[in-house]
PDB file of C-alpha atoms and ligand atoms in Angstrom:
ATOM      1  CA  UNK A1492      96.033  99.654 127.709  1.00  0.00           C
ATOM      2  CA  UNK A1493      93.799  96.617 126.513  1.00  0.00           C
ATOM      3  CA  UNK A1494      93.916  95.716 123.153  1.00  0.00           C
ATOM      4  CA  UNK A1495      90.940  96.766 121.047  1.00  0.00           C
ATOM      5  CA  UNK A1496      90.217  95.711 117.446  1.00  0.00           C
ATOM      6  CA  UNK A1497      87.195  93.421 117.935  1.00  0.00           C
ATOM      7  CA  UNK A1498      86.215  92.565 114.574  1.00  0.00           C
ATOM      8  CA  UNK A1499      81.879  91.828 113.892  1.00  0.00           C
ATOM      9  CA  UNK A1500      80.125  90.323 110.580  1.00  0.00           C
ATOM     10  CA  UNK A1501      76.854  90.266 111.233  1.00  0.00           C
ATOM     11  CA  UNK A1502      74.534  88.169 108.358  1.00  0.00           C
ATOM     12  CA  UNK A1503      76.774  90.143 105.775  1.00  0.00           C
ATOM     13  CA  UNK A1504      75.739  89.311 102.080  1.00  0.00           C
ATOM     14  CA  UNK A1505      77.487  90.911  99.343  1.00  0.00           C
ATOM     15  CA  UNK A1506      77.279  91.067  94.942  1.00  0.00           C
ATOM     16  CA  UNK A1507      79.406  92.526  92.639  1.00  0.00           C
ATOM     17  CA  UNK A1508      76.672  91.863  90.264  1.00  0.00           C
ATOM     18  CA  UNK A1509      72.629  91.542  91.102  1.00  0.00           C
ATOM     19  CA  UNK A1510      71.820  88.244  90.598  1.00  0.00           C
ATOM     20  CA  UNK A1511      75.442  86.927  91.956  1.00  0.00           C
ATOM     21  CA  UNK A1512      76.064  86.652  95.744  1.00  0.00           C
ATOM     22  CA  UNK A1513      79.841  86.242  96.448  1.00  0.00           C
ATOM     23  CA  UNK A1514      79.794  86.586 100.330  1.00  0.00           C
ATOM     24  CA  UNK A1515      76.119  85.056 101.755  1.00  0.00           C
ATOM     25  CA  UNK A1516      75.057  85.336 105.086  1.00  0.00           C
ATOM     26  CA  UNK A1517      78.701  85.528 106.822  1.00  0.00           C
ATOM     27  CA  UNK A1518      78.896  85.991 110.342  1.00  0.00           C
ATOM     28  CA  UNK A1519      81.799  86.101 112.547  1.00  0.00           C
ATOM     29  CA  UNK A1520      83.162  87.519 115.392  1.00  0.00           C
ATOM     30  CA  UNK A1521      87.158  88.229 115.844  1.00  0.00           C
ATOM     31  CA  UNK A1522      88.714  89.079 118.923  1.00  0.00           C
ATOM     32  CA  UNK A1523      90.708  91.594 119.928  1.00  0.00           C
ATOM     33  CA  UNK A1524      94.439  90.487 119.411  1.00  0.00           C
ATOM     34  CA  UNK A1525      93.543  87.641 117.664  1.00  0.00           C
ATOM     35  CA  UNK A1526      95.128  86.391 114.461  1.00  0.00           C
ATOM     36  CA  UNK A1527      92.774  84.752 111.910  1.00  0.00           C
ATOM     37  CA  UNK A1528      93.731  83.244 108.706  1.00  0.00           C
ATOM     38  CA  UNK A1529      91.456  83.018 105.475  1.00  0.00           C
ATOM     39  CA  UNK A1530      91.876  80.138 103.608  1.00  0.00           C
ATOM     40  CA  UNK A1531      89.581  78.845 100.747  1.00  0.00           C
ATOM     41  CA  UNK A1532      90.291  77.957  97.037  1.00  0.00           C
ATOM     42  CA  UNK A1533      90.335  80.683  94.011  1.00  0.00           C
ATOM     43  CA  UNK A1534      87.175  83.169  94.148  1.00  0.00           C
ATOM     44  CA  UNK A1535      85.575  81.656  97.332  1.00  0.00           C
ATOM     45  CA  UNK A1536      85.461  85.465  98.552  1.00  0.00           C
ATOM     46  CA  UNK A1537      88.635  86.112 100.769  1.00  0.00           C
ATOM     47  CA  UNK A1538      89.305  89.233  98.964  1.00  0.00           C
ATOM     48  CA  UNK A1539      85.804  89.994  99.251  1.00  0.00           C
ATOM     49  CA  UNK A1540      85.876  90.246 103.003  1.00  0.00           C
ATOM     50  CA  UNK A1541      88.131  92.574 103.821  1.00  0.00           C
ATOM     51  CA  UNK A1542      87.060  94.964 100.477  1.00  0.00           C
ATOM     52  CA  UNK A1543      84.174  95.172 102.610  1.00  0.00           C
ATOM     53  CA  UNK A1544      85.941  95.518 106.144  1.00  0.00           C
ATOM     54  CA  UNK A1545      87.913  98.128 104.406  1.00  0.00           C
ATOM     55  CA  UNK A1546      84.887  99.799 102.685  1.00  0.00           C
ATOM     56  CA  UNK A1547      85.817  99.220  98.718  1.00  0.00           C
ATOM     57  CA  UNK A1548      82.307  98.183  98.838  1.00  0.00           C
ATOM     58  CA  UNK A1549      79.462  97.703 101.407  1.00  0.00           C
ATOM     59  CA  UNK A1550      76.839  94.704 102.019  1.00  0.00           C
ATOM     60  CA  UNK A1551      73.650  94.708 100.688  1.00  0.00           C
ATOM     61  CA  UNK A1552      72.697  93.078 103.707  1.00  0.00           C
ATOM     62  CA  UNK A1553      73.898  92.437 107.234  1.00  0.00           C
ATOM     63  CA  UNK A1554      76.466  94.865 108.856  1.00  0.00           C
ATOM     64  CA  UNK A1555      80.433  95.296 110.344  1.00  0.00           C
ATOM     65  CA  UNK A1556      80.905  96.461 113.567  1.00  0.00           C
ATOM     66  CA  UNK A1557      84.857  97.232 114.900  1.00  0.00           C
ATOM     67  CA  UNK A1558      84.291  97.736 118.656  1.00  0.00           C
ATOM     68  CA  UNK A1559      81.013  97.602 118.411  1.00  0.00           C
ATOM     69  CA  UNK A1560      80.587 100.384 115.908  1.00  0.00           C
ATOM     70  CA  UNK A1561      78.954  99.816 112.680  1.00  0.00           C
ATOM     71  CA  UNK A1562      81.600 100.896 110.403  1.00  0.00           C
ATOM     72  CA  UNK A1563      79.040 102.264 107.988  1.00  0.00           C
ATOM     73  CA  UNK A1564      78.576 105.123 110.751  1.00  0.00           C
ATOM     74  CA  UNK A1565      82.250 106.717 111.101  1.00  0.00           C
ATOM     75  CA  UNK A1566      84.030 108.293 108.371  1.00  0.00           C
ATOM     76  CA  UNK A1567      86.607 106.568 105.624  1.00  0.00           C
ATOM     77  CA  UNK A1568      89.165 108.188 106.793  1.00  0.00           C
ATOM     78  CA  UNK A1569      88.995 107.329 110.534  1.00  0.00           C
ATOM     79  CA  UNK A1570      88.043 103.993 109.440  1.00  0.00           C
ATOM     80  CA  UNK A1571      91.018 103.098 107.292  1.00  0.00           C
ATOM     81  CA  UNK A1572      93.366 104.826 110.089  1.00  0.00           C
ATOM     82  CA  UNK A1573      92.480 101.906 112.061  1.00  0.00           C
ATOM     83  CA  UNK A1574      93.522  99.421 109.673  1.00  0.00           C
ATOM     84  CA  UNK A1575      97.011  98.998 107.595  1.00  0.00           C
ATOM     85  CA  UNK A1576      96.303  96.917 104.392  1.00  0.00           C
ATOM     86  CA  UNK A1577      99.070  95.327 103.011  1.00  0.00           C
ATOM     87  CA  UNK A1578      97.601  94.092  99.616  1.00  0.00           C
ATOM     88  CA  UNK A1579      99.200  91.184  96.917  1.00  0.00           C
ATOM     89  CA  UNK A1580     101.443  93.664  95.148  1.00  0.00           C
ATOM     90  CA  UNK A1581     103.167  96.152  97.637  1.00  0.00           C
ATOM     91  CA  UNK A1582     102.538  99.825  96.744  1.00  0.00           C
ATOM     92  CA  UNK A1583     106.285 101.312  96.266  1.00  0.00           C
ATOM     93  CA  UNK A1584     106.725 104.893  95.175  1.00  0.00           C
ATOM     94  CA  UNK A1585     109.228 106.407  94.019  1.00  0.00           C
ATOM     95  CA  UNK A1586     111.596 108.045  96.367  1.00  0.00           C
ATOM     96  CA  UNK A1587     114.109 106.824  98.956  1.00  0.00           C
ATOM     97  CA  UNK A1588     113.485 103.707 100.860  1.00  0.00           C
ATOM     98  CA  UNK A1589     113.087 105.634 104.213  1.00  0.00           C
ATOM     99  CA  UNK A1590     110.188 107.475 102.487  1.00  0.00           C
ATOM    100  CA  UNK A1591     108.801 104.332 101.663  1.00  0.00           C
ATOM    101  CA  UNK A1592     108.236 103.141 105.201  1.00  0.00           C
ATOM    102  CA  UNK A1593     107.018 106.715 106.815  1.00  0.00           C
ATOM    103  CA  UNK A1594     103.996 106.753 104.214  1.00  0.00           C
ATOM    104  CA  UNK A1595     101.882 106.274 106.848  1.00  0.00           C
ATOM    105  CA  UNK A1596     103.637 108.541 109.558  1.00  0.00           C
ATOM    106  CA  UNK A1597     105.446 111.357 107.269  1.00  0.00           C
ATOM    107  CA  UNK A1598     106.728 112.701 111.167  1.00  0.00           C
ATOM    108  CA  UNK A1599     108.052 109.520 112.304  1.00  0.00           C
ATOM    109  CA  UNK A1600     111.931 110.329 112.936  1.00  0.00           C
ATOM    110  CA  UNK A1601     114.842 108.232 111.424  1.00  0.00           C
ATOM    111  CA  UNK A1602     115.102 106.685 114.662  1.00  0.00           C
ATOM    112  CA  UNK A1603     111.614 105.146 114.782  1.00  0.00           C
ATOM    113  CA  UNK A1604     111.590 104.037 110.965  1.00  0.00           C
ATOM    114  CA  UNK A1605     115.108 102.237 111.706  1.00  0.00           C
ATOM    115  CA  UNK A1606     113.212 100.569 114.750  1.00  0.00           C
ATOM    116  CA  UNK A1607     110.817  99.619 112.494  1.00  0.00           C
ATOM    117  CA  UNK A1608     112.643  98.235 109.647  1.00  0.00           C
ATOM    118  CA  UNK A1609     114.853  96.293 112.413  1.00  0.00           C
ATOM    119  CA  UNK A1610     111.882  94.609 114.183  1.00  0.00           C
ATOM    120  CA  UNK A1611     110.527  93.078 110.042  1.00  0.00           C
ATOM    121  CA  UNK A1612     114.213  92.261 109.366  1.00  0.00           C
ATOM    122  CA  UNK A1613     114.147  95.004 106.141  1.00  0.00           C
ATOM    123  CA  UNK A1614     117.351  96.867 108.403  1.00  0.00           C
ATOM    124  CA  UNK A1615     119.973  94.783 106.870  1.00  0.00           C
ATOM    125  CA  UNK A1616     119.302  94.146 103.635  1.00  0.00           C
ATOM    126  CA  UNK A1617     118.697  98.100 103.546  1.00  0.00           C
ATOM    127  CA  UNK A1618     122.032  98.706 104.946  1.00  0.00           C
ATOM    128  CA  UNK A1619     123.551  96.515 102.074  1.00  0.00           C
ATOM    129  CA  UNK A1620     122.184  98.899  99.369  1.00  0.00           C
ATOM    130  CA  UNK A1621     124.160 101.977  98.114  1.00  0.00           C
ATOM    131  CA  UNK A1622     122.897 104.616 100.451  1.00  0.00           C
ATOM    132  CA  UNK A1623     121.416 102.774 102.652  1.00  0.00           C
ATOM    133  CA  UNK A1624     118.119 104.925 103.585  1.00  0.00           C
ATOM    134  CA  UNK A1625     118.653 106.736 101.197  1.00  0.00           C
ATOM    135  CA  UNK A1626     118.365 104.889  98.262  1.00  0.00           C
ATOM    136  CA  UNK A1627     116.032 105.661  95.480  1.00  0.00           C
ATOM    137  CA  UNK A1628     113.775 103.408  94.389  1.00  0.00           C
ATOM    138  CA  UNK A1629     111.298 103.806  91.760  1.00  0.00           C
ATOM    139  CA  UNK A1630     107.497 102.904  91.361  1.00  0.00           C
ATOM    140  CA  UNK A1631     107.710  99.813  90.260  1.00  0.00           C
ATOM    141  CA  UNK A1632     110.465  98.959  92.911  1.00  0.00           C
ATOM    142  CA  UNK A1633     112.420  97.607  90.596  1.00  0.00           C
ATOM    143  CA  UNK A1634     115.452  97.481  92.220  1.00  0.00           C
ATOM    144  CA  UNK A1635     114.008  95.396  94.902  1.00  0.00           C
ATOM    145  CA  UNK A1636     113.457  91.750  94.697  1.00  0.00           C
ATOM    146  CA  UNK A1637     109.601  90.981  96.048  1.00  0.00           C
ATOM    147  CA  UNK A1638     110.850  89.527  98.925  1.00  0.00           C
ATOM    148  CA  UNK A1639     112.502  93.077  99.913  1.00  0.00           C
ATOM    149  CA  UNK A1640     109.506  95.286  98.790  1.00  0.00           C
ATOM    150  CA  UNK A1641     107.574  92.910 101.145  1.00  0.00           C
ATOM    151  CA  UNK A1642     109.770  93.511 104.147  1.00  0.00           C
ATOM    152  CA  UNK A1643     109.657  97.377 103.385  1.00  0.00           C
ATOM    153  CA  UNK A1644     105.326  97.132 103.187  1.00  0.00           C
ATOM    154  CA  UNK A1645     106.024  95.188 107.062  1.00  0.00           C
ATOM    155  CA  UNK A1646     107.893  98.010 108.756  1.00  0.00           C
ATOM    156  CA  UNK A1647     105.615 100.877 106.928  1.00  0.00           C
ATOM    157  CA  UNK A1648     102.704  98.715 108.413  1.00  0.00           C
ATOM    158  CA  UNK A1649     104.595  98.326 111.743  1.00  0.00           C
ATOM    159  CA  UNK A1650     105.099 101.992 112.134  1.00  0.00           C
ATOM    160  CA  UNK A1651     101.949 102.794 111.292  1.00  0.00           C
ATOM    161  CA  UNK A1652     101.096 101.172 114.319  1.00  0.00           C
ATOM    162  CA  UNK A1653      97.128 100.164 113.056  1.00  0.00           C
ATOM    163  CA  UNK A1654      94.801  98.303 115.598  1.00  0.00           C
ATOM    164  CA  UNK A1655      93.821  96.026 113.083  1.00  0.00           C
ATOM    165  CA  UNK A1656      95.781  94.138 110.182  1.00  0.00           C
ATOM    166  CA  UNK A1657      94.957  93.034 107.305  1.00  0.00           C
ATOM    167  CA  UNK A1658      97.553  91.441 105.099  1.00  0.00           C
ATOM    168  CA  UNK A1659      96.701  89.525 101.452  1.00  0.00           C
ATOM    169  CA  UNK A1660      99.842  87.306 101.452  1.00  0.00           C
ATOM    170  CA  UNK A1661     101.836  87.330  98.201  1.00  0.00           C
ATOM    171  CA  UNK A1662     101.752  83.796  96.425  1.00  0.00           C
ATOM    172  CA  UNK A1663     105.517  84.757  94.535  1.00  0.00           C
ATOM    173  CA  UNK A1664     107.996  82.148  96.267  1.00  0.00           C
ATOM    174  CA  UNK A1665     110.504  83.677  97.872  1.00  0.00           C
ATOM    175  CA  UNK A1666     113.845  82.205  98.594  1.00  0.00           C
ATOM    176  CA  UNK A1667     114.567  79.989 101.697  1.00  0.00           C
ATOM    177  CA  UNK A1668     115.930  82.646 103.754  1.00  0.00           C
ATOM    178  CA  UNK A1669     113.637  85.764 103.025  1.00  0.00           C
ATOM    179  CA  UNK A1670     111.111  82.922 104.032  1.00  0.00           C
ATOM    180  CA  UNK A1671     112.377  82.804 107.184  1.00  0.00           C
ATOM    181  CA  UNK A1672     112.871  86.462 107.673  1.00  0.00           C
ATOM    182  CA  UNK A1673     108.844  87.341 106.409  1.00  0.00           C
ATOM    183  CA  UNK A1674     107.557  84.392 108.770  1.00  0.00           C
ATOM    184  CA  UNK A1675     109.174  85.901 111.555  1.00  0.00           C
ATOM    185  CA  UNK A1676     108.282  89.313 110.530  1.00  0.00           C
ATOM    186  CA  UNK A1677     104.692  88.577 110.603  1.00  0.00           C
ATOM    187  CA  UNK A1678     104.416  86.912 113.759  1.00  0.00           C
ATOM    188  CA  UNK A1679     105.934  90.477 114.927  1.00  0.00           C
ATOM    189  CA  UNK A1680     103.830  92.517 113.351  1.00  0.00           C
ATOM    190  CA  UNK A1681     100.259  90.182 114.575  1.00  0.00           C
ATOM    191  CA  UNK A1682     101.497  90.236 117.747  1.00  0.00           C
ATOM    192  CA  UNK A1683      98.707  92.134 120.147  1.00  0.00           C
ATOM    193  CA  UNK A1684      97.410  93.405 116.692  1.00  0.00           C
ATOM    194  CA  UNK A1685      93.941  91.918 115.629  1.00  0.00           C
ATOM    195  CA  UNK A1686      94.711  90.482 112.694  1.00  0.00           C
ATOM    196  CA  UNK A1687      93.618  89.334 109.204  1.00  0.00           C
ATOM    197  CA  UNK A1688      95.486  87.134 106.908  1.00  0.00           C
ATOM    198  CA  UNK A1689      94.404  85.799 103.728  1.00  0.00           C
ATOM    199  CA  UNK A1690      96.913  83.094 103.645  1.00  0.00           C
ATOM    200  CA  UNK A1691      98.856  81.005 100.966  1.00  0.00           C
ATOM    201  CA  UNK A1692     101.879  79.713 103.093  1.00  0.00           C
ATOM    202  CA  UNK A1693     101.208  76.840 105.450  1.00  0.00           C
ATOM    203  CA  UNK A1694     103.851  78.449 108.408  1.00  0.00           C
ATOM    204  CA  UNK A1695     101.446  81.620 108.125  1.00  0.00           C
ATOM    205  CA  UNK A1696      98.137  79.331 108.096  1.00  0.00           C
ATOM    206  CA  UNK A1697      99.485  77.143 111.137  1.00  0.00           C
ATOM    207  CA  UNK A1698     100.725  80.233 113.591  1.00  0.00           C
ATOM    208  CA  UNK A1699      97.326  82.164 113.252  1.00  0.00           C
ATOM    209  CA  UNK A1700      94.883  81.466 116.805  1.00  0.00           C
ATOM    210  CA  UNK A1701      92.221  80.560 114.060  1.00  0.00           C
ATOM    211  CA  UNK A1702      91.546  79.446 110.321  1.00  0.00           C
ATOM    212  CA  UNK A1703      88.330  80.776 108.457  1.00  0.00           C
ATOM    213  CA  UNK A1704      87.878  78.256 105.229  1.00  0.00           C
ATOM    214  CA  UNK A1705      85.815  80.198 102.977  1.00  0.00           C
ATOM    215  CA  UNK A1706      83.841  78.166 100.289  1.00  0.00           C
ATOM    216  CA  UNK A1707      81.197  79.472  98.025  1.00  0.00           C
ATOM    217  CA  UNK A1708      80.806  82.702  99.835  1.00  0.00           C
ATOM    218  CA  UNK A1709      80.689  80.818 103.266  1.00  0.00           C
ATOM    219  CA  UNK A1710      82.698  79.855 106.039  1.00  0.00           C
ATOM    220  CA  UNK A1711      82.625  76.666 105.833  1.00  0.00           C
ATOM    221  CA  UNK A1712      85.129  75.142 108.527  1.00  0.00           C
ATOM    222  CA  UNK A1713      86.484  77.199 111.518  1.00  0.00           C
ATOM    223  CA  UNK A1714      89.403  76.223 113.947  1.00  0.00           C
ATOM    224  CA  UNK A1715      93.146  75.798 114.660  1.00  0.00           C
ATOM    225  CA  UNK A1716      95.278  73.756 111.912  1.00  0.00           C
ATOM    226  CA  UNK A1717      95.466  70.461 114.179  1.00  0.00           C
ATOM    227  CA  UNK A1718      91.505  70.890 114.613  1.00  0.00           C
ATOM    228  CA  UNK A1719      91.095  71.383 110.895  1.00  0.00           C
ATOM    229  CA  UNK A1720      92.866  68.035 109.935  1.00  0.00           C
ATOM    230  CA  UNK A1721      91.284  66.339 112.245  1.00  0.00           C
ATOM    231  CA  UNK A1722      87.718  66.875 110.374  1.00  0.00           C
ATOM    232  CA  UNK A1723      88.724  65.678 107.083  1.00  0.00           C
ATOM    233  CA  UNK A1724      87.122  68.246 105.566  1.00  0.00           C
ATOM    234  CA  UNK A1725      87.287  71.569 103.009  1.00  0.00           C
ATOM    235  CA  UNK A1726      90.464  71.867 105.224  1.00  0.00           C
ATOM    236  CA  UNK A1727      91.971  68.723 105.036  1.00  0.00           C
ATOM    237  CA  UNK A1728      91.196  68.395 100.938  1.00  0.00           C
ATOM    238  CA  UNK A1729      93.289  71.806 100.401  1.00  0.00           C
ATOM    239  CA  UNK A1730      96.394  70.497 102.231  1.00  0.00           C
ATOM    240  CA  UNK A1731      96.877  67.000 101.468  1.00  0.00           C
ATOM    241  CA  UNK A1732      96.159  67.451  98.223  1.00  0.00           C
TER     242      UNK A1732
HETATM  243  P1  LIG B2555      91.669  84.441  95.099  1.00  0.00           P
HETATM  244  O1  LIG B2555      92.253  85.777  95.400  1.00  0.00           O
HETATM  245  O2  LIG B2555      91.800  84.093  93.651  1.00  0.00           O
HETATM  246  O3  LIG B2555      92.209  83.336  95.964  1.00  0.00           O
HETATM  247  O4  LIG B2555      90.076  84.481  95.353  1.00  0.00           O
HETATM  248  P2  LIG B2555      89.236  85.188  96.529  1.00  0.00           P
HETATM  249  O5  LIG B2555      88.798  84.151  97.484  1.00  0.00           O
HETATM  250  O6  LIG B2555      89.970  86.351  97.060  1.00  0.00           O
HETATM  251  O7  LIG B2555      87.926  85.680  95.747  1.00  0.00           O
HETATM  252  P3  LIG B2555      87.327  87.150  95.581  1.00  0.00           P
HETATM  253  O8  LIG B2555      86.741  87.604  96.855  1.00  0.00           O
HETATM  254  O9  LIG B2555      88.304  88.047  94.916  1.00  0.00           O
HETATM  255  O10 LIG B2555      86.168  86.883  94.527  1.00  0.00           O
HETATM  256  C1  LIG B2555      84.957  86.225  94.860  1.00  0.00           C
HETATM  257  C2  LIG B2555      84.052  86.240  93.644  1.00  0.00           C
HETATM  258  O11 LIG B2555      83.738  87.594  93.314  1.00  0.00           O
HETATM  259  C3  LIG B2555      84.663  85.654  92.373  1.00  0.00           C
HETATM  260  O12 LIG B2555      83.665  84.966  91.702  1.00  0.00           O
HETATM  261  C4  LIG B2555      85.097  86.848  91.579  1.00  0.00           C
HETATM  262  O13 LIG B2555      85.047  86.583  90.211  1.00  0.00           O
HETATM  263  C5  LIG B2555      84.094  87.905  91.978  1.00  0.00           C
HETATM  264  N1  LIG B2555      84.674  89.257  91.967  1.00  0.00           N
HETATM  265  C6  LIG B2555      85.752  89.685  92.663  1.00  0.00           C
HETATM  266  N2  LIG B2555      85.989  90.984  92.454  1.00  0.00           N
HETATM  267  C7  LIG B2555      85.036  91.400  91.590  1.00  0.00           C
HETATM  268  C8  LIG B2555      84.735  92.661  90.984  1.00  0.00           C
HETATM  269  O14 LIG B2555      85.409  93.667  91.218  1.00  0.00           O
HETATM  270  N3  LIG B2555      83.659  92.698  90.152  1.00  0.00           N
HETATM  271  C9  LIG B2555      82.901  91.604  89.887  1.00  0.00           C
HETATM  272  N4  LIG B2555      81.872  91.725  89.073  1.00  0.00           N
HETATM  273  N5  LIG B2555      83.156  90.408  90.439  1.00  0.00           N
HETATM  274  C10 LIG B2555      84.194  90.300  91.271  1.00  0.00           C
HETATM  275 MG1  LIG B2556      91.849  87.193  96.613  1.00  0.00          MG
END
């Protein structure tokens, strides 16, 4: 089937607080399938922008359409069906770590959450742990490093199977090799998915189709990483700075 998950701001302007516009006038249109990557320095309104494509909060003016549907006009639940948000801090309960990934599908079979914690690279570190699936974890996921509690947010994202993805990238370095195994994860999980990405690491930033740099509520600059340099712009002052 063809991928859906087209993605519409039309004139959107948002405040938290009268008198302050954080988001003013943004219009965009993603594709379906396509990756985009939000870049911008601290309170430029990333955050802001998918609260609103998630329905935290809605504009004051302008409107979001998902396949051509003003989101306004289908029901939150439906709505955030569509979508898996993976936020800064990932959301770990307590319970076993196979719990942790069927959140989202409480049927899904062992087989299928195994699949899924394969394809983000969670499997074997999960197999290293006492019981394996089976292994509590609490709340605070405390037994996991962040790297790992990423990993299990990918495959409980993956087998949730959501048209569109929207993914606030944690800033906390991870070491060299759980890198490795999130970058590929992500490309994974984006693939044929429309996706969001507010983005911190440069490997995420260069593999998504396009870059929105947000400034002052705006987009200011808008293209691939090799077109971004090339303007010596917003773009080029955050990463050769
Ligand atoms: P970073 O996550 O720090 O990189 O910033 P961001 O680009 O995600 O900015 P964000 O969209 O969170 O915030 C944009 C502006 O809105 C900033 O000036 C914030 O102080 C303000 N803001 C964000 N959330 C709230 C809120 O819940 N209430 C109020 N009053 N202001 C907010
Ligand atoms: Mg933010």
């Amino acid at each position: 089937p063809p991928i859906k998950g087209e993605i519409r701001f039309e004139n959107v302007s948002f405040s938290y607080e009268e008198g302050k516009p954080v988001l003013k006038d943004v219009s965009f249109t993603i594709k379906p399938g396509e990756t985009i990557a939000l870049v911008g320095e601290t309170g430029a309104g990333k955050t802001t922008i998918i609260s609103l494509l998630a329905r935290f909060y809605d504009p004051q003016m302008g409107r979001i359409l998902i396949d051509g549907h003003d989101i306004r006009n289908v029901t939150l639940k439906s709505l955030r069906k569509q979508m898996g948000i993976m936020l800064q801090d990932t959301f770990i309960f307590s319970g076993t770590v196979a719990d942790n990934i069927r959140y989202a599908k409480p049927d899904a079979t062992m087989d299928e959450v195994i699949k899924a914690a394969k394809t983000v690279n969670a499997h074997e570190f999960i197999m290293k742990m006492e019981n394996g699936y089976d292994t509590e974890v609490n709340e605070r996921g405390s037994r996991l490093s962040i790297g790992q509690r990423q990993l299990i947010a990918f495959a409980r994202a993956l087998l949730a199977d959501p048209k569109i993805l929207i993914l606030d990238e944690a800033t906390s370095a991870v070491d060299t090799q759980t890198e490795v195994l999130i970058q590929e994860a992500i490309e994974k999980l984006t693939k044929d998915r429309t996706s969001i990405i507010i983005a911190h690491r440069l490997s995420t930033i260069r593999n998504a189709d396009r870059i929105f740099v947000i400034h002052n509520g705006q987009i200011v600059e808008e293209g691939n990483h090799q077109q971004l340099l090339e303007k010596r712009g917003f773009y080029y002052n955050l990463y050769t700075s």
